[in-house]
Short mmCIF file of N, CA and C in Angstrom, two decimals:
data_model
loop_
_atom_site.label_atom_id
_atom_site.label_comp_id
_atom_site.label_asym_id
_atom_site.label_seq_id
_atom_site.Cartn_x
_atom_site.Cartn_y
_atom_site.Cartn_z
N MET A 279 166.11 -30.47 -43.58
CA MET A 279 164.91 -29.34 -43.06
C MET A 279 163.45 -30.39 -43.32
N LYS A 280 162.98 -30.99 -42.17
CA LYS A 280 160.85 -30.86 -41.89
C LYS A 280 160.48 -30.21 -42.37
N ARG A 281 159.45 -30.83 -43.24
CA ARG A 281 158.03 -29.85 -43.50
C ARG A 281 156.93 -30.76 -42.81
N ILE A 282 156.33 -29.55 -41.83
CA ILE A 282 155.51 -30.29 -40.80
C ILE A 282 154.11 -29.79 -41.11
N ARG A 283 153.64 -30.34 -41.19
CA ARG A 283 151.99 -30.33 -42.35
C ARG A 283 151.03 -29.91 -40.81
N SER A 284 150.50 -29.01 -40.77
CA SER A 284 149.38 -29.44 -39.63
C SER A 284 148.31 -29.64 -40.16
N CYS A 285 147.57 -30.73 -39.56
CA CYS A 285 146.00 -31.23 -39.37
C CYS A 285 144.52 -30.31 -39.73
N ASN A 286 143.97 -30.51 -40.47
CA ASN A 286 142.40 -29.34 -39.99
C ASN A 286 141.88 -29.84 -39.00
N VAL A 287 142.33 -28.81 -37.99
CA VAL A 287 141.66 -28.98 -36.85
C VAL A 287 140.11 -28.16 -37.12
N GLU A 288 138.74 -28.23 -36.19
CA GLU A 288 138.12 -27.31 -36.26
C GLU A 288 137.80 -26.95 -35.07
N LYS A 289 137.95 -26.34 -34.97
CA LYS A 289 137.48 -24.90 -33.95
C LYS A 289 136.45 -24.11 -33.68
N THR A 290 135.83 -24.60 -32.78
CA THR A 290 134.48 -23.91 -32.72
C THR A 290 134.32 -22.13 -31.54
N PHE A 291 133.59 -21.62 -31.78
CA PHE A 291 133.55 -20.99 -30.57
C PHE A 291 132.01 -20.56 -30.27
N GLY A 292 131.91 -20.09 -29.29
CA GLY A 292 130.92 -19.46 -29.28
C GLY A 292 130.69 -19.92 -27.26
N PHE A 293 129.29 -20.32 -27.01
CA PHE A 293 128.91 -20.65 -25.32
C PHE A 293 127.92 -21.94 -25.55
N THR A 294 128.33 -22.78 -24.93
CA THR A 294 126.38 -23.77 -24.15
C THR A 294 125.87 -22.97 -23.42
N LEU A 295 124.99 -23.78 -23.47
CA LEU A 295 123.65 -23.51 -23.14
C LEU A 295 123.67 -23.81 -21.64
N ILE A 296 124.87 -24.86 -21.17
CA ILE A 296 124.59 -24.82 -20.04
C ILE A 296 125.92 -23.37 -19.17
N GLU A 297 126.82 -23.54 -20.13
CA GLU A 297 127.34 -21.96 -19.68
C GLU A 297 126.67 -20.70 -19.89
N LEU A 298 126.03 -20.31 -20.71
CA LEU A 298 124.77 -19.43 -21.08
C LEU A 298 124.08 -19.28 -19.34
N LEU A 299 123.49 -20.35 -18.81
CA LEU A 299 122.63 -20.58 -17.84
C LEU A 299 123.42 -20.25 -17.18
N ILE A 300 124.17 -20.81 -16.49
CA ILE A 300 125.60 -20.33 -14.74
C ILE A 300 125.40 -18.93 -15.26
N VAL A 301 126.09 -18.20 -15.67
CA VAL A 301 126.05 -16.56 -16.26
C VAL A 301 124.36 -16.08 -15.58
N ILE A 302 123.58 -16.19 -16.34
CA ILE A 302 122.50 -16.22 -15.99
C ILE A 302 122.17 -16.02 -14.29
N VAL A 303 122.28 -16.77 -14.17
CA VAL A 303 122.21 -17.42 -12.08
C VAL A 303 122.91 -16.36 -11.28
N ILE A 304 124.20 -16.37 -12.35
CA ILE A 304 124.78 -15.70 -11.24
C ILE A 304 124.36 -14.12 -11.55
N LEU A 305 124.22 -13.51 -13.09
CA LEU A 305 124.13 -12.47 -12.88
C LEU A 305 122.45 -12.28 -12.11
N GLY A 306 121.62 -12.97 -11.61
CA GLY A 306 120.25 -12.62 -11.46
C GLY A 306 120.84 -12.61 -9.15
N LEU A 307 121.97 -13.43 -9.28
CA LEU A 307 121.62 -13.13 -7.84
C LEU A 307 122.48 -12.19 -7.19
N LEU A 308 124.13 -11.39 -8.41
CA LEU A 308 124.07 -10.55 -8.22
C LEU A 308 123.12 -8.92 -8.16
N ALA A 309 122.11 -8.93 -9.25
CA ALA A 309 120.80 -7.73 -8.75
C ALA A 309 120.04 -8.13 -8.01
N SER A 310 120.21 -9.61 -7.30
CA SER A 310 118.89 -9.54 -6.13
C SER A 310 119.94 -9.04 -4.37
N LEU A 311 120.79 -9.23 -4.36
CA LEU A 311 121.95 -8.63 -3.76
C LEU A 311 122.00 -6.92 -3.87
N VAL A 312 121.97 -6.50 -5.10
CA VAL A 312 122.35 -5.47 -5.23
C VAL A 312 121.40 -4.27 -5.15
N ALA A 313 119.90 -4.46 -5.88
CA ALA A 313 119.35 -3.52 -6.30
C ALA A 313 118.46 -3.42 -5.24
N PRO A 314 118.10 -3.79 -3.88
CA PRO A 314 117.21 -3.45 -2.62
C PRO A 314 117.84 -2.26 -2.16
N GLN A 315 119.25 -1.96 -2.59
CA GLN A 315 119.88 -1.24 -1.60
C GLN A 315 120.06 0.19 -3.00
N MET A 316 120.33 -0.44 -4.25
CA MET A 316 120.09 0.91 -4.94
C MET A 316 117.94 1.08 -5.03
N PHE A 317 117.64 1.18 -4.38
CA PHE A 317 116.57 1.41 -4.09
C PHE A 317 115.84 2.11 -2.88
N SER A 318 116.62 1.41 -2.17
CA SER A 318 116.82 2.05 -0.84
C SER A 318 117.08 3.93 -0.71
N LYS A 319 118.53 3.77 -2.04
CA LYS A 319 119.32 5.14 -2.21
C LYS A 319 118.23 5.83 -3.05
N VAL A 320 117.35 5.18 -3.65
CA VAL A 320 116.05 5.99 -4.69
C VAL A 320 115.25 7.03 -3.66
N ASP A 321 114.90 6.67 -2.25
CA ASP A 321 113.63 6.46 -2.03
C ASP A 321 114.69 7.18 -0.71
N SER A 322 116.10 7.34 -0.14
CA SER A 322 115.92 8.47 0.55
C SER A 322 116.42 9.66 -0.25
N SER A 323 116.76 9.96 -1.48
CA SER A 323 117.05 10.13 -1.89
C SER A 323 115.44 11.46 -2.62
N LYS A 324 114.39 10.74 -2.56
CA LYS A 324 113.11 11.40 -2.57
C LYS A 324 112.90 12.41 -1.16
N ILE A 325 113.05 11.55 0.18
CA ILE A 325 112.91 12.18 0.99
C ILE A 325 113.54 13.74 1.89
N LYS A 326 115.18 13.57 1.16
CA LYS A 326 115.88 14.57 0.65
C LYS A 326 115.36 15.71 0.05
N THR A 327 114.82 15.57 -1.04
CA THR A 327 114.52 16.37 -2.04
C THR A 327 113.83 16.98 -1.50
N ALA A 328 112.54 16.28 -0.77
CA ALA A 328 111.29 17.30 -0.27
C ALA A 328 111.78 18.09 1.24
N GLU A 329 112.08 17.81 2.02
CA GLU A 329 113.03 18.48 2.94
C GLU A 329 113.24 19.60 2.41
N THR A 330 114.27 19.48 1.27
CA THR A 330 115.19 20.68 0.79
C THR A 330 113.81 22.17 -0.39
N GLN A 331 113.10 21.29 -0.52
CA GLN A 331 112.49 21.84 -1.77
C GLN A 331 111.30 22.97 0.07
N MET A 332 110.80 21.83 1.37
CA MET A 332 110.34 22.43 1.76
C MET A 332 111.17 23.97 2.61
N LYS A 333 112.46 23.94 2.12
CA LYS A 333 113.73 24.78 2.95
C LYS A 333 113.64 25.78 2.11
N MET A 334 113.22 25.74 0.53
CA MET A 334 113.28 26.99 -0.10
C MET A 334 112.11 27.25 -0.28
N LEU A 335 111.07 26.40 0.33
CA LEU A 335 109.35 26.86 0.38
C LEU A 335 109.79 28.25 1.79
N GLU A 336 110.42 27.71 2.92
CA GLU A 336 110.12 28.60 4.13
C GLU A 336 110.90 29.65 3.78
N THR A 337 111.87 29.58 2.75
CA THR A 337 112.67 30.83 2.44
C THR A 337 111.58 31.85 1.53
N SER A 338 110.79 31.26 1.20
CA SER A 338 110.30 32.16 0.56
C SER A 338 108.66 32.87 1.10
N LEU A 339 107.96 31.81 1.41
CA LEU A 339 107.50 32.52 3.17
C LEU A 339 107.61 33.72 4.27
N ASN A 340 108.99 32.91 4.44
CA ASN A 340 109.34 34.02 5.46
C ASN A 340 109.88 35.83 4.76
N THR A 341 109.94 35.66 2.87
CA THR A 341 110.13 37.11 2.93
C THR A 341 109.17 37.73 1.81
N TYR A 342 107.95 37.00 2.17
CA TYR A 342 106.55 37.53 1.83
C TYR A 342 105.94 38.05 3.21
N ARG A 343 106.69 36.81 4.09
CA ARG A 343 106.39 37.79 5.81
C ARG A 343 106.49 39.28 5.98
N LEU A 344 108.47 39.36 5.02
CA LEU A 344 109.06 40.56 5.74
C LEU A 344 108.28 42.01 4.85
N ASP A 345 108.05 41.49 3.34
CA ASP A 345 107.26 41.90 2.72
C ASP A 345 106.31 42.91 3.42
N MET A 346 105.39 41.46 3.61
CA MET A 346 103.52 41.59 3.61
C MET A 346 103.34 42.15 5.50
N GLY A 347 104.03 41.32 5.96
CA GLY A 347 103.62 42.12 7.82
C GLY A 347 103.04 40.69 8.29
N ARG A 348 102.71 39.60 7.46
CA ARG A 348 101.81 38.33 7.87
C ARG A 348 102.62 37.26 6.37
N TYR A 349 102.16 35.77 7.18
CA TYR A 349 102.36 34.52 5.85
C TYR A 349 101.08 34.76 5.10
N PRO A 350 101.10 34.21 4.46
CA PRO A 350 100.04 34.16 3.27
C PRO A 350 99.01 33.57 4.09
N GLU A 351 98.28 33.52 3.02
CA GLU A 351 97.03 32.29 3.40
C GLU A 351 96.76 30.82 2.85
N LYS A 352 97.65 30.74 1.26
CA LYS A 352 98.10 30.04 0.44
C LYS A 352 99.56 29.79 0.02
N LEU A 353 99.63 28.76 -0.53
CA LEU A 353 101.04 29.36 -0.88
C LEU A 353 100.80 29.45 -2.65
N ASP A 354 99.59 29.90 -3.30
CA ASP A 354 99.67 30.24 -4.89
C ASP A 354 99.65 32.20 -4.42
N GLN A 355 100.01 32.26 -2.98
CA GLN A 355 99.66 33.92 -3.43
C GLN A 355 101.36 34.13 -3.05
N LEU A 356 102.89 33.37 -3.29
CA LEU A 356 104.14 33.36 -3.41
C LEU A 356 104.14 34.08 -5.06
N LEU A 357 103.40 33.51 -6.09
CA LEU A 357 103.60 34.05 -7.06
C LEU A 357 102.48 34.93 -7.43
N THR A 358 101.46 34.70 -7.02
CA THR A 358 100.88 36.57 -7.62
C THR A 358 99.96 37.16 -6.44
N GLY A 359 100.18 38.63 -7.03
CA GLY A 359 99.78 39.52 -5.43
C GLY A 359 98.81 40.70 -5.78
N ASP A 360 98.31 41.08 -5.69
CA ASP A 360 97.64 42.33 -5.89
C ASP A 360 97.57 44.00 -4.88
N GLU A 361 98.32 43.39 -3.80
CA GLU A 361 98.33 44.14 -3.17
C GLU A 361 99.38 45.46 -3.01
N PRO A 362 99.62 46.28 -1.14
CA PRO A 362 100.59 46.89 -2.48
C PRO A 362 101.95 46.97 -1.60
N ASN A 363 102.40 46.54 -0.61
CA ASN A 363 103.70 45.65 -0.29
C ASN A 363 104.09 44.97 -1.10
N TRP A 364 103.25 44.30 -2.65
CA TRP A 364 103.85 42.70 -2.73
C TRP A 364 104.53 43.26 -3.19
N GLN A 365 106.12 42.27 -3.50
CA GLN A 365 107.45 42.20 -4.44
C GLN A 365 107.47 41.03 -4.39
N GLY A 366 106.30 40.14 -5.15
CA GLY A 366 106.92 39.25 -5.59
C GLY A 366 107.12 38.51 -7.42
N PRO A 367 107.47 37.97 -7.44
CA PRO A 367 106.89 36.89 -6.76
C PRO A 367 108.28 36.26 -6.29
N TYR A 368 107.69 35.28 -5.00
CA TYR A 368 108.83 35.14 -4.18
C TYR A 368 109.43 33.50 -4.30
N PHE A 369 108.95 33.27 -5.65
CA PHE A 369 109.12 31.31 -5.90
C PHE A 369 109.34 31.90 -7.50
N PRO A 370 110.64 31.40 -7.67
CA PRO A 370 110.76 31.34 -9.14
C PRO A 370 109.81 30.48 -10.50
N LYS A 371 109.59 29.60 -9.47
CA LYS A 371 107.93 29.06 -10.84
C LYS A 371 107.12 28.67 -9.83
N ASP A 372 106.15 28.10 -10.48
CA ASP A 372 105.33 27.59 -10.00
C ASP A 372 105.48 26.39 -8.51
N VAL A 373 104.91 26.25 -8.13
CA VAL A 373 105.09 25.59 -6.52
C VAL A 373 104.97 24.43 -6.42
N PRO A 374 106.25 23.67 -6.58
CA PRO A 374 105.97 22.27 -7.65
C PRO A 374 105.49 21.42 -6.63
N PRO A 375 105.08 20.70 -6.65
CA PRO A 375 104.87 18.90 -6.02
C PRO A 375 105.56 18.11 -5.91
N ASP A 376 105.26 17.69 -4.48
CA ASP A 376 106.64 16.92 -3.46
C ASP A 376 107.15 15.69 -4.50
N PRO A 377 108.68 14.55 -3.83
CA PRO A 377 108.37 13.88 -5.01
C PRO A 377 107.74 13.17 -5.69
N TRP A 378 106.90 12.81 -4.80
CA TRP A 378 105.89 11.71 -5.13
C TRP A 378 104.37 11.97 -6.33
N GLY A 379 104.94 13.41 -6.20
CA GLY A 379 103.55 13.31 -7.19
C GLY A 379 102.18 14.21 -6.83
N ASN A 380 102.91 15.20 -5.03
CA ASN A 380 101.28 15.49 -4.45
C ASN A 380 101.99 16.85 -3.74
N ASP A 381 101.20 17.55 -3.58
CA ASP A 381 100.79 18.69 -3.78
C ASP A 381 100.95 19.00 -1.63
N TYR A 382 101.94 19.91 -1.54
CA TYR A 382 102.46 20.28 -0.47
C TYR A 382 100.65 20.96 0.51
N LEU A 383 101.18 20.51 1.75
CA LEU A 383 100.63 20.84 2.75
C LEU A 383 100.97 21.82 3.29
N TYR A 384 99.69 22.98 2.81
CA TYR A 384 100.62 23.90 4.17
C TYR A 384 99.40 24.65 4.59
N LYS A 385 99.20 24.92 6.14
CA LYS A 385 98.21 25.80 7.23
C LYS A 385 99.19 27.12 7.74
N MET A 386 97.80 28.07 7.96
CA MET A 386 98.46 29.12 8.60
C MET A 386 97.22 29.54 8.92
N PRO A 387 96.91 29.74 9.95
CA PRO A 387 98.52 29.74 11.26
C PRO A 387 98.31 27.73 11.25
N GLY A 388 100.16 27.82 11.88
CA GLY A 388 99.87 26.46 11.90
C GLY A 388 99.77 25.19 13.07
N ASP A 389 100.98 24.73 13.46
CA ASP A 389 100.38 23.72 14.37
C ASP A 389 101.02 24.37 15.37
N ASN A 390 100.90 24.11 16.66
CA ASN A 390 102.12 24.31 18.42
C ASN A 390 102.15 25.00 18.31
N GLY A 391 101.28 26.25 17.90
CA GLY A 391 102.31 27.55 17.98
C GLY A 391 102.75 28.37 16.98
N GLN A 392 103.12 27.57 15.53
CA GLN A 392 104.09 27.91 14.82
C GLN A 392 103.57 28.79 13.86
N PRO A 393 104.09 29.94 13.35
CA PRO A 393 102.82 30.58 12.07
C PRO A 393 102.53 29.70 11.09
N PHE A 394 103.14 29.28 10.77
CA PHE A 394 102.64 27.91 9.81
C PHE A 394 103.42 27.12 10.22
N THR A 395 102.30 26.07 9.32
CA THR A 395 103.19 24.17 9.10
C THR A 395 103.13 24.12 7.63
N LEU A 396 104.05 23.28 7.19
CA LEU A 396 104.18 22.84 5.76
C LEU A 396 104.47 21.08 5.47
N MET A 397 104.04 20.34 4.83
CA MET A 397 104.31 19.17 5.19
C MET A 397 103.65 18.64 3.45
N SER A 398 104.12 17.11 3.45
CA SER A 398 103.86 16.11 2.96
C SER A 398 104.05 14.52 3.50
N TYR A 399 102.54 13.78 2.99
CA TYR A 399 102.56 13.35 3.24
C TYR A 399 103.55 12.03 3.18
N GLY A 400 104.18 12.13 2.56
CA GLY A 400 105.08 10.52 1.84
C GLY A 400 105.14 10.55 0.90
N ALA A 401 105.03 9.12 0.44
CA ALA A 401 104.90 8.07 -1.06
C ALA A 401 104.22 7.78 -1.08
N ASP A 402 103.02 7.73 0.05
CA ASP A 402 101.86 6.86 -0.13
C ASP A 402 100.23 8.44 0.33
N GLY A 403 100.66 9.87 -0.01
CA GLY A 403 100.24 10.21 0.29
C GLY A 403 99.24 10.59 0.85
N ARG A 404 98.85 9.67 2.07
CA ARG A 404 98.49 9.65 3.88
C ARG A 404 98.70 10.39 4.57
N GLU A 405 98.31 10.63 5.13
CA GLU A 405 98.20 10.41 6.61
C GLU A 405 98.73 10.19 7.84
N GLY A 406 100.37 9.69 8.26
CA GLY A 406 101.31 9.10 8.93
C GLY A 406 101.76 8.41 7.87
N GLY A 407 102.02 6.23 8.63
CA GLY A 407 103.11 5.78 7.46
C GLY A 407 104.58 5.96 8.85
N GLU A 408 104.87 5.31 8.31
CA GLU A 408 106.58 4.47 8.29
C GLU A 408 107.12 4.39 7.45
N GLU A 409 109.11 4.54 7.35
CA GLU A 409 109.63 4.91 6.93
C GLU A 409 109.47 5.40 4.75
N THR A 410 109.25 5.30 4.25
CA THR A 410 109.13 6.53 3.03
C THR A 410 107.13 6.53 3.15
N ASN A 411 106.25 5.91 3.94
CA ASN A 411 104.90 6.77 3.57
C ASN A 411 105.24 7.87 4.68
N ALA A 412 106.08 7.82 5.99
CA ALA A 412 106.01 8.84 6.79
C ALA A 412 105.70 10.57 6.26
N ASP A 413 104.97 10.65 7.70
CA ASP A 413 104.70 11.91 6.92
C ASP A 413 106.39 13.11 7.16
N ILE A 414 106.72 13.90 6.11
CA ILE A 414 107.81 14.59 6.63
C ILE A 414 107.17 15.94 7.06
N ILE A 415 107.49 17.13 8.31
CA ILE A 415 107.37 17.97 8.68
C ILE A 415 108.29 18.90 8.51
N LEU A 416 108.41 20.27 8.14
CA LEU A 416 109.01 21.25 8.15
C LEU A 416 109.26 21.42 9.53
N GLN A 417 110.45 21.30 10.57
CA GLN A 417 110.99 21.75 11.21
C GLN A 417 111.14 23.28 11.66
#
C-alpha cells in the first residue's frame, strides 16, 4: 500500500479587481435598462391615484348635492357644515392633496356647462403640459 503525501498548495479565495469591475459594469448596464421602465410605472401610478381620488371626491360631492340640493362652493364644505340638511362629513378625512402634493382645483359652477370642475395640474403644478405634467380633469 502506497501512501501519497499531499503537497501544501496555497489556495486563494476572492475576486480580482478586474472581475469586480466587470461585475459593476454589468450591474450598471442592467440598471440603466430597468430603471427607466420602473420610473415610468411610478409616474403612471400617480396619475391613476389622482384619477381615483377625484372619483372618490365626485362621489362625496354628489352625496352632498343629494342632501343639500346643490354642490358645495368649496371642498372644505364636505367636512363641516352648519346648514339644516347637512348630514356629513361627506369625506372620511381631510381632502387629500394630489399625488404631487398640490391641492385639487374645484370650481363650481364648472366649465362647459358642467355643475362642477375637479382637476389636478399634474406633476408640474401648472396649467397645461404633457405626459406627467398634463392636467388631469374629472370627466
